[in-house]
Amino acid sequence: MRNILALWGVITILIYSGKALAHCEIPCGIYDDHLRIHLLEEHITTMEKSIKKIKELSEKNDPHSKNQLIRWIMNKEKHAKEFQYIVWQYFLTQRIKPINPEEKEKYRKYIKKVELLHKLSFFAMKVKQNVDTKYTDKLRKLLSEFEKLYFGKKESYH
């Protein structure tokens, strides 16, 4: 019985270990901010491709195209949601620290970062609601602004 319980415990850990891919809130100091920016860029590109495929498949009326259309819609939704998760859970929750308003310049930058993160999340929501690449274009522009502000001009990833 003990061996069965141990085996069950190992199986449970293996099943749920895939859910622990996101960086946790433990202050371990292991962060890769550049990687997160790159992931956001990939999500934007994927959302954009999904939009293009949705438009293309919407013109067809066969069952296979309808099936593929639904899959691309779900893909767009998934990547917009993952984009928002990185924006809020990684950057806003863990990386952007509140600043004392008396520290005028630091506080101004803090407010601008929070504003850009909010806009990024908002336009990811607009991607979910629409099939217009103007929203992915807007995400790219906002992400570039955020990246420059977050890293500074000298440390920018690109």
PDB file of C-alpha atoms in Angstrom:
ATOM      1  CA  MET A   1       0.000   0.000   0.000  1.00  0.00           C
ATOM      2  CA  ARG A   2       2.854   2.312   0.879  1.00  0.00           C
ATOM      3  CA  ASN A   3       4.454   1.753  -2.547  1.00  0.00           C
ATOM      4  CA  ILE A   4       1.170   2.494  -4.304  1.00  0.00           C
ATOM      5  CA  LEU A   5       0.827   5.776  -2.393  1.00  0.00           C
ATOM      6  CA  ALA A   6       4.417   6.716  -3.221  1.00  0.00           C
ATOM      7  CA  LEU A   7       3.852   5.898  -6.879  1.00  0.00           C
ATOM      8  CA  TRP A   8       0.637   7.934  -6.862  1.00  0.00           C
ATOM      9  CA  GLY A   9       2.556  10.866  -5.344  1.00  0.00           C
ATOM     10  CA  VAL A  10       5.239  10.707  -8.039  1.00  0.00           C
ATOM     11  CA  ILE A  11       2.623  10.502 -10.792  1.00  0.00           C
ATOM     12  CA  THR A  12       0.767  13.480  -9.332  1.00  0.00           C
ATOM     13  CA  ILE A  13       3.962  15.536  -9.208  1.00  0.00           C
ATOM     14  CA  LEU A  14       4.784  14.662 -12.815  1.00  0.00           C
ATOM     15  CA  ILE A  15       1.294  15.529 -14.005  1.00  0.00           C
ATOM     16  CA  TYR A  16       1.216  18.919 -12.321  1.00  0.00           C
ATOM     17  CA  SER A  17       4.871  19.875 -12.811  1.00  0.00           C
ATOM     18  CA  GLY A  18       4.061  21.266 -16.271  1.00  0.00           C
ATOM     19  CA  LYS A  19       1.846  23.851 -14.620  1.00  0.00           C
ATOM     20  CA  ALA A  20       4.863  25.301 -12.786  1.00  0.00           C
ATOM     21  CA  LEU A  21       6.511  26.721 -15.911  1.00  0.00           C
ATOM     22  CA  ALA A  22       5.761  30.345 -15.068  1.00  0.00           C
ATOM     23  CA  HIS A  23       8.281  32.092 -12.874  1.00  0.00           C
ATOM     24  CA  CYS A  24       7.022  32.100  -9.301  1.00  0.00           C
ATOM     25  CA  GLU A  25       6.769  34.933  -6.792  1.00  0.00           C
ATOM     26  CA  ILE A  26       9.539  33.584  -4.583  1.00  0.00           C
ATOM     27  CA  PRO A  27      12.286  36.227  -4.491  1.00  0.00           C
ATOM     28  CA  CYS A  28      14.927  33.957  -6.009  1.00  0.00           C
ATOM     29  CA  GLY A  29      16.545  36.657  -8.141  1.00  0.00           C
ATOM     30  CA  ILE A  30      16.450  34.478 -11.264  1.00  0.00           C
ATOM     31  CA  TYR A  31      14.740  36.603 -13.880  1.00  0.00           C
ATOM     32  CA  ASP A  32      15.227  36.980 -17.588  1.00  0.00           C
ATOM     33  CA  ASP A  33      13.462  40.186 -18.515  1.00  0.00           C
ATOM     34  CA  HIS A  34      14.802  40.086 -22.066  1.00  0.00           C
ATOM     35  CA  LEU A  35      13.318  36.626 -22.521  1.00  0.00           C
ATOM     36  CA  ARG A  36       9.908  37.905 -21.388  1.00  0.00           C
ATOM     37  CA  ILE A  37      10.064  40.741 -23.928  1.00  0.00           C
ATOM     38  CA  HIS A  38      10.972  38.225 -26.628  1.00  0.00           C
ATOM     39  CA  LEU A  39       8.061  35.988 -25.572  1.00  0.00           C
ATOM     40  CA  LEU A  40       5.697  38.964 -25.800  1.00  0.00           C
ATOM     41  CA  GLU A  41       7.005  39.651 -29.320  1.00  0.00           C
ATOM     42  CA  GLU A  42       6.386  36.021 -30.274  1.00  0.00           C
ATOM     43  CA  HIS A  43       2.842  36.202 -28.911  1.00  0.00           C
ATOM     44  CA  ILE A  44       2.192  39.317 -31.003  1.00  0.00           C
ATOM     45  CA  THR A  45       3.500  37.583 -34.132  1.00  0.00           C
ATOM     46  CA  THR A  46       1.363  34.521 -33.404  1.00  0.00           C
ATOM     47  CA  MET A  47      -1.753  36.644 -32.831  1.00  0.00           C
ATOM     48  CA  GLU A  48      -1.079  38.454 -36.096  1.00  0.00           C
ATOM     49  CA  LYS A  49      -0.662  35.197 -38.022  1.00  0.00           C
ATOM     50  CA  SER A  50      -3.852  33.880 -36.415  1.00  0.00           C
ATOM     51  CA  ILE A  51      -5.759  36.968 -37.572  1.00  0.00           C
ATOM     52  CA  LYS A  52      -4.513  36.492 -41.141  1.00  0.00           C
ATOM     53  CA  LYS A  53      -5.479  32.806 -41.138  1.00  0.00           C
ATOM     54  CA  ILE A  54      -8.913  33.619 -39.685  1.00  0.00           C
ATOM     55  CA  LYS A  55      -9.559  36.064 -42.505  1.00  0.00           C
ATOM     56  CA  GLU A  56      -8.343  33.591 -45.116  1.00  0.00           C
ATOM     57  CA  LEU A  57     -10.373  30.673 -43.760  1.00  0.00           C
ATOM     58  CA  SER A  58     -13.513  32.778 -43.265  1.00  0.00           C
ATOM     59  CA  GLU A  59     -13.865  32.973 -47.026  1.00  0.00           C
ATOM     60  CA  LYS A  60     -14.102  29.181 -47.348  1.00  0.00           C
ATOM     61  CA  ASN A  61     -17.157  27.097 -46.562  1.00  0.00           C
ATOM     62  CA  ASP A  62     -15.943  23.499 -46.397  1.00  0.00           C
ATOM     63  CA  PRO A  63     -15.912  21.542 -43.106  1.00  0.00           C
ATOM     64  CA  HIS A  64     -12.116  21.323 -42.951  1.00  0.00           C
ATOM     65  CA  SER A  65     -11.760  25.099 -43.295  1.00  0.00           C
ATOM     66  CA  LYS A  66     -14.402  25.648 -40.614  1.00  0.00           C
ATOM     67  CA  ASN A  67     -12.505  23.335 -38.297  1.00  0.00           C
ATOM     68  CA  GLN A  68      -9.242  25.148 -39.000  1.00  0.00           C
ATOM     69  CA  LEU A  69     -10.974  28.516 -38.529  1.00  0.00           C
ATOM     70  CA  ILE A  70     -12.059  27.557 -35.024  1.00  0.00           C
ATOM     71  CA  ARG A  71      -8.573  26.345 -34.204  1.00  0.00           C
ATOM     72  CA  TRP A  72      -7.030  29.664 -35.330  1.00  0.00           C
ATOM     73  CA  ILE A  73      -9.585  31.625 -33.309  1.00  0.00           C
ATOM     74  CA  MET A  74      -8.722  29.578 -30.232  1.00  0.00           C
ATOM     75  CA  ASN A  75      -5.027  30.093 -30.949  1.00  0.00           C
ATOM     76  CA  LYS A  76      -5.459  33.869 -31.127  1.00  0.00           C
ATOM     77  CA  GLU A  77      -7.354  33.836 -27.810  1.00  0.00           C
ATOM     78  CA  LYS A  78      -4.736  31.646 -26.129  1.00  0.00           C
ATOM     79  CA  HIS A  79      -1.813  33.836 -27.153  1.00  0.00           C
ATOM     80  CA  ALA A  80      -3.591  37.052 -26.191  1.00  0.00           C
ATOM     81  CA  LYS A  81      -4.296  35.569 -22.770  1.00  0.00           C
ATOM     82  CA  GLU A  82      -0.685  34.407 -22.346  1.00  0.00           C
ATOM     83  CA  PHE A  83       0.480  37.861 -23.422  1.00  0.00           C
ATOM     84  CA  GLN A  84      -1.693  39.439 -20.720  1.00  0.00           C
ATOM     85  CA  TYR A  85      -0.418  36.948 -18.159  1.00  0.00           C
ATOM     86  CA  ILE A  86       3.211  37.942 -18.758  1.00  0.00           C
ATOM     87  CA  VAL A  87       2.302  41.631 -18.670  1.00  0.00           C
ATOM     88  CA  TRP A  88       0.443  41.391 -15.379  1.00  0.00           C
ATOM     89  CA  GLN A  89       1.921  38.440 -13.508  1.00  0.00           C
ATOM     90  CA  TYR A  90       5.533  38.889 -14.480  1.00  0.00           C
ATOM     91  CA  PHE A  91       6.054  42.599 -15.036  1.00  0.00           C
ATOM     92  CA  LEU A  92       3.392  44.293 -12.953  1.00  0.00           C
ATOM     93  CA  THR A  93       3.275  41.856 -10.053  1.00  0.00           C
ATOM     94  CA  GLN A  94       6.947  40.959  -9.779  1.00  0.00           C
ATOM     95  CA  ARG A  95       9.172  43.398 -11.612  1.00  0.00           C
ATOM     96  CA  ILE A  96       7.698  46.914 -11.389  1.00  0.00           C
ATOM     97  CA  LYS A  97       8.114  48.067  -7.816  1.00  0.00           C
ATOM     98  CA  PRO A  98       6.003  50.872  -6.317  1.00  0.00           C
ATOM     99  CA  ILE A  99       7.900  54.164  -5.999  1.00  0.00           C
ATOM    100  CA  ASN A 100       7.521  56.922  -3.455  1.00  0.00           C
ATOM    101  CA  PRO A 101       5.789  59.900  -5.196  1.00  0.00           C
ATOM    102  CA  GLU A 102       8.316  62.228  -3.570  1.00  0.00           C
ATOM    103  CA  GLU A 103      11.016  60.754  -5.812  1.00  0.00           C
ATOM    104  CA  LYS A 104       9.676  62.757  -8.756  1.00  0.00           C
ATOM    105  CA  GLU A 105      11.701  61.366 -11.683  1.00  0.00           C
ATOM    106  CA  LYS A 106      11.558  57.730 -10.548  1.00  0.00           C
ATOM    107  CA  TYR A 107       7.842  58.100  -9.832  1.00  0.00           C
ATOM    108  CA  ARG A 108       7.200  59.568 -13.297  1.00  0.00           C
ATOM    109  CA  LYS A 109       8.919  56.555 -14.892  1.00  0.00           C
ATOM    110  CA  TYR A 110       6.982  54.187 -12.628  1.00  0.00           C
ATOM    111  CA  ILE A 111       3.660  55.730 -13.670  1.00  0.00           C
ATOM    112  CA  LYS A 112       4.652  55.540 -17.352  1.00  0.00           C
ATOM    113  CA  LYS A 113       5.604  51.850 -17.015  1.00  0.00           C
ATOM    114  CA  VAL A 114       2.299  51.024 -15.318  1.00  0.00           C
ATOM    115  CA  GLU A 115       0.431  52.996 -17.992  1.00  0.00           C
ATOM    116  CA  LEU A 116       2.207  51.119 -20.796  1.00  0.00           C
ATOM    117  CA  LEU A 117       1.534  47.753 -19.148  1.00  0.00           C
ATOM    118  CA  HIS A 118      -2.133  48.643 -18.837  1.00  0.00           C
ATOM    119  CA  LYS A 119      -2.280  49.649 -22.503  1.00  0.00           C
ATOM    120  CA  LEU A 120      -0.540  46.413 -23.519  1.00  0.00           C
ATOM    121  CA  SER A 121      -3.111  44.393 -21.628  1.00  0.00           C
ATOM    122  CA  PHE A 122      -5.962  46.479 -23.040  1.00  0.00           C
ATOM    123  CA  PHE A 123      -4.845  46.055 -26.658  1.00  0.00           C
ATOM    124  CA  ALA A 124      -4.319  42.318 -26.142  1.00  0.00           C
ATOM    125  CA  MET A 125      -7.985  42.277 -25.134  1.00  0.00           C
ATOM    126  CA  LYS A 126      -8.816  44.177 -28.335  1.00  0.00           C
ATOM    127  CA  VAL A 127      -7.010  41.457 -30.303  1.00  0.00           C
ATOM    128  CA  LYS A 128      -9.337  38.911 -28.682  1.00  0.00           C
ATOM    129  CA  GLN A 129     -12.380  40.926 -29.757  1.00  0.00           C
ATOM    130  CA  ASN A 130     -11.320  41.704 -33.329  1.00  0.00           C
ATOM    131  CA  VAL A 131      -9.636  40.430 -36.448  1.00  0.00           C
ATOM    132  CA  ASP A 132      -7.763  43.591 -37.341  1.00  0.00           C
ATOM    133  CA  THR A 133      -3.971  43.674 -37.350  1.00  0.00           C
ATOM    134  CA  LYS A 134      -4.037  47.345 -36.320  1.00  0.00           C
ATOM    135  CA  TYR A 135      -4.221  46.002 -32.747  1.00  0.00           C
ATOM    136  CA  THR A 136      -1.148  43.800 -33.123  1.00  0.00           C
ATOM    137  CA  ASP A 137       0.619  46.791 -34.709  1.00  0.00           C
ATOM    138  CA  LYS A 138      -0.363  48.841 -31.650  1.00  0.00           C
ATOM    139  CA  LEU A 139       0.959  46.093 -29.353  1.00  0.00           C
ATOM    140  CA  ARG A 140       4.320  46.128 -31.157  1.00  0.00           C
ATOM    141  CA  LYS A 141       4.598  49.901 -30.812  1.00  0.00           C
ATOM    142  CA  LEU A 142       3.654  49.868 -27.121  1.00  0.00           C
ATOM    143  CA  LEU A 143       5.981  46.958 -26.361  1.00  0.00           C
ATOM    144  CA  SER A 144       8.857  48.819 -27.989  1.00  0.00           C
ATOM    145  CA  GLU A 145       8.085  51.883 -25.839  1.00  0.00           C
ATOM    146  CA  PHE A 146       7.916  49.754 -22.717  1.00  0.00           C
ATOM    147  CA  GLU A 147      11.160  47.973 -23.559  1.00  0.00           C
ATOM    148  CA  LYS A 148      13.033  51.260 -23.998  1.00  0.00           C
ATOM    149  CA  LEU A 149      11.652  52.676 -20.769  1.00  0.00           C
ATOM    150  CA  TYR A 150      12.182  49.459 -18.803  1.00  0.00           C
ATOM    151  CA  PHE A 151      15.757  48.735 -19.896  1.00  0.00           C
ATOM    152  CA  GLY A 152      16.860  52.236 -20.758  1.00  0.00           C
ATOM    153  CA  LYS A 153      18.302  53.156 -24.130  1.00  0.00           C
ATOM    154  CA  LYS A 154      21.741  51.636 -23.463  1.00  0.00           C
ATOM    155  CA  GLU A 155      20.439  48.222 -22.346  1.00  0.00           C
ATOM    156  CA  SER A 156      17.675  47.820 -24.910  1.00  0.00           C
ATOM    157  CA  TYR A 157      17.405  44.277 -26.193  1.00  0.00           C
ATOM    158  CA  HIS A 158      17.198  45.236 -29.858  1.00  0.00           C
TER     159      HIS A 158
END
